Amino acid sequence: MVIRIYGYERSSNTQKVWWLCDELGVPFETILKGGQYSGHKAAEYLLLNPNGQIPTIDDDGFVMWESAAINFYLAEKYKSPLLPPDMASKGRALQWAFFISNDVEADMILVFQHRFRFPPEKRNAKLADEAEPKLLAKMQVLEDHL
């Protein structure tokens, strides 16, 4: 059985799922969607993921989207040593995964895109400048924990 991962190489969320599959030794194939490949808003893809986002997986007929949820599913299913063994530790892992997804990623992506990824003529320094202090405050929460 091979897991189908819908996504593309420049998507950090797709890369998260690829990374875990590699760590677990789980075979997968990538179906290119999103970014320069488009197709993530096509009707047939929206049947898999009504949000029209990537990544989405198809694990032998079980379809799932949202990279953090996908990785927790894969870690549990394939008995990853990366998944904590007890409920309190799993709860803490979920806390940090949701913190990154909900509180860190949006500002991190804005800073990255408008300072590095986009060509200079498409960058908006104001967006990056507004996102940076919010990002740094959230990263300080993580630093304080570590």
XYZ file of C-alpha atoms in Angstrom:
146
model
C 0.000 0.000 0.000
C 1.285 3.432 -0.972
C -0.066 6.619 0.546
C -0.966 9.271 -1.990
C 0.079 12.755 -0.929
C -1.427 15.644 -2.827
C 0.912 18.627 -2.672
C 4.105 20.046 -4.099
C 7.744 20.589 -3.232
C 7.593 24.270 -2.266
C 4.865 23.702 0.309
C 6.290 23.435 3.814
C 3.102 21.658 4.881
C 3.568 19.016 2.182
C 7.225 18.716 3.181
C 6.182 17.976 6.791
C 4.147 14.979 5.619
C 6.912 13.748 3.285
C 9.420 14.025 6.122
C 7.338 11.906 8.498
C 6.657 9.279 5.836
C 10.406 9.095 5.199
C 11.103 8.809 8.950
C 8.546 6.025 9.264
C 9.625 4.211 6.100
C 6.076 4.500 4.770
C 5.960 4.400 0.968
C 4.183 7.296 -0.689
C 3.605 8.882 -4.039
C 3.082 12.553 -4.644
C 0.300 13.835 -6.841
C 1.327 17.350 -7.761
C -1.282 19.908 -6.770
C -0.998 23.519 -5.696
C 1.529 26.208 -6.509
C 2.762 26.112 -10.078
C 0.913 22.805 -10.611
C -2.490 24.232 -9.722
C -5.365 21.745 -9.690
C -6.075 22.238 -5.988
C -9.251 24.188 -6.822
C -10.473 21.683 -9.423
C -13.801 19.965 -8.734
C -12.271 16.475 -8.405
C -9.735 17.696 -5.850
C -12.369 19.611 -3.893
C -14.129 16.269 -3.370
C -11.025 15.202 -1.424
C -10.411 18.505 0.326
C -13.269 21.006 0.215
C -10.897 23.735 1.405
C -8.866 23.488 -1.796
C -5.642 23.449 0.215
C -2.678 21.112 0.322
C -1.601 18.672 1.509
C -4.229 15.992 1.456
C -3.535 12.283 1.820
C -5.316 9.199 0.625
C -4.263 6.267 2.793
C -5.952 3.261 1.199
C -9.241 5.130 0.848
C -8.999 7.144 4.053
C -8.742 10.772 2.941
C -7.452 13.410 5.317
C -6.219 17.006 5.134
C -4.389 19.446 7.458
C -0.689 18.628 7.788
C -0.466 18.530 11.593
C -3.491 16.225 11.833
C -2.102 14.065 9.032
C 1.195 13.687 10.856
C -0.451 12.724 14.153
C -2.581 10.195 12.288
C 0.463 8.719 10.518
C 2.533 8.680 13.704
C -0.178 6.781 15.564
C -1.001 4.395 12.715
C 2.591 3.503 11.917
C 3.797 3.441 15.553
C 6.310 6.265 15.253
C 8.824 6.546 18.084
C 8.320 10.306 17.654
C 4.821 10.020 19.118
C 4.828 10.284 22.906
C 3.715 7.119 24.714
C 1.367 8.611 27.339
C -1.689 10.853 27.098
C -0.189 13.832 28.949
C 2.791 13.888 26.593
C 0.534 13.428 23.551
C -1.561 16.327 24.804
C 1.566 18.460 25.116
C 2.665 17.482 21.586
C -0.771 18.471 20.273
C -0.548 21.767 22.162
C 2.708 22.701 20.445
C 1.551 21.457 17.043
C -1.575 23.625 17.252
C 0.462 26.560 18.583
C 2.657 26.418 15.497
C -0.291 25.983 13.111
C -2.570 28.543 14.719
C -0.237 31.143 16.178
C 3.125 31.030 14.422
C 2.787 29.940 10.799
C 0.749 32.823 9.362
C 3.180 35.509 10.501
C 6.194 33.323 9.708
C 4.939 32.812 6.154
C 4.307 36.535 5.673
C 7.824 37.419 6.814
C 9.408 34.691 4.695
C 7.452 35.477 1.545
C 7.856 39.233 1.678
C 11.512 39.195 2.647
C 12.877 36.208 0.716
C 10.564 34.049 -1.374
C 8.719 36.486 -3.585
C 10.614 38.311 -6.309
C 11.513 41.838 -5.133
C 8.786 43.495 -7.191
C 6.091 41.384 -5.476
C 7.310 41.879 -1.904
C 5.404 44.088 0.503
C 7.800 45.251 3.213
C 4.927 46.673 5.265
C 3.313 43.232 5.605
C 6.603 41.682 6.722
C 7.305 44.551 9.124
C 3.856 44.199 10.726
C 4.143 40.413 11.046
C 7.677 40.301 12.444
C 7.011 41.565 16.009
C 4.051 39.204 16.341
C 6.204 36.331 15.103
C 9.045 37.213 17.475
C 6.663 37.321 20.442
C 5.378 33.827 19.618
C 8.906 32.535 19.082
C 9.789 33.903 22.520
C 7.045 31.700 24.004
C 8.743 28.707 22.398
C 12.222 29.887 23.473
C 11.067 30.338 27.064
C 9.697 26.816 27.065
C 12.908 25.346 25.703
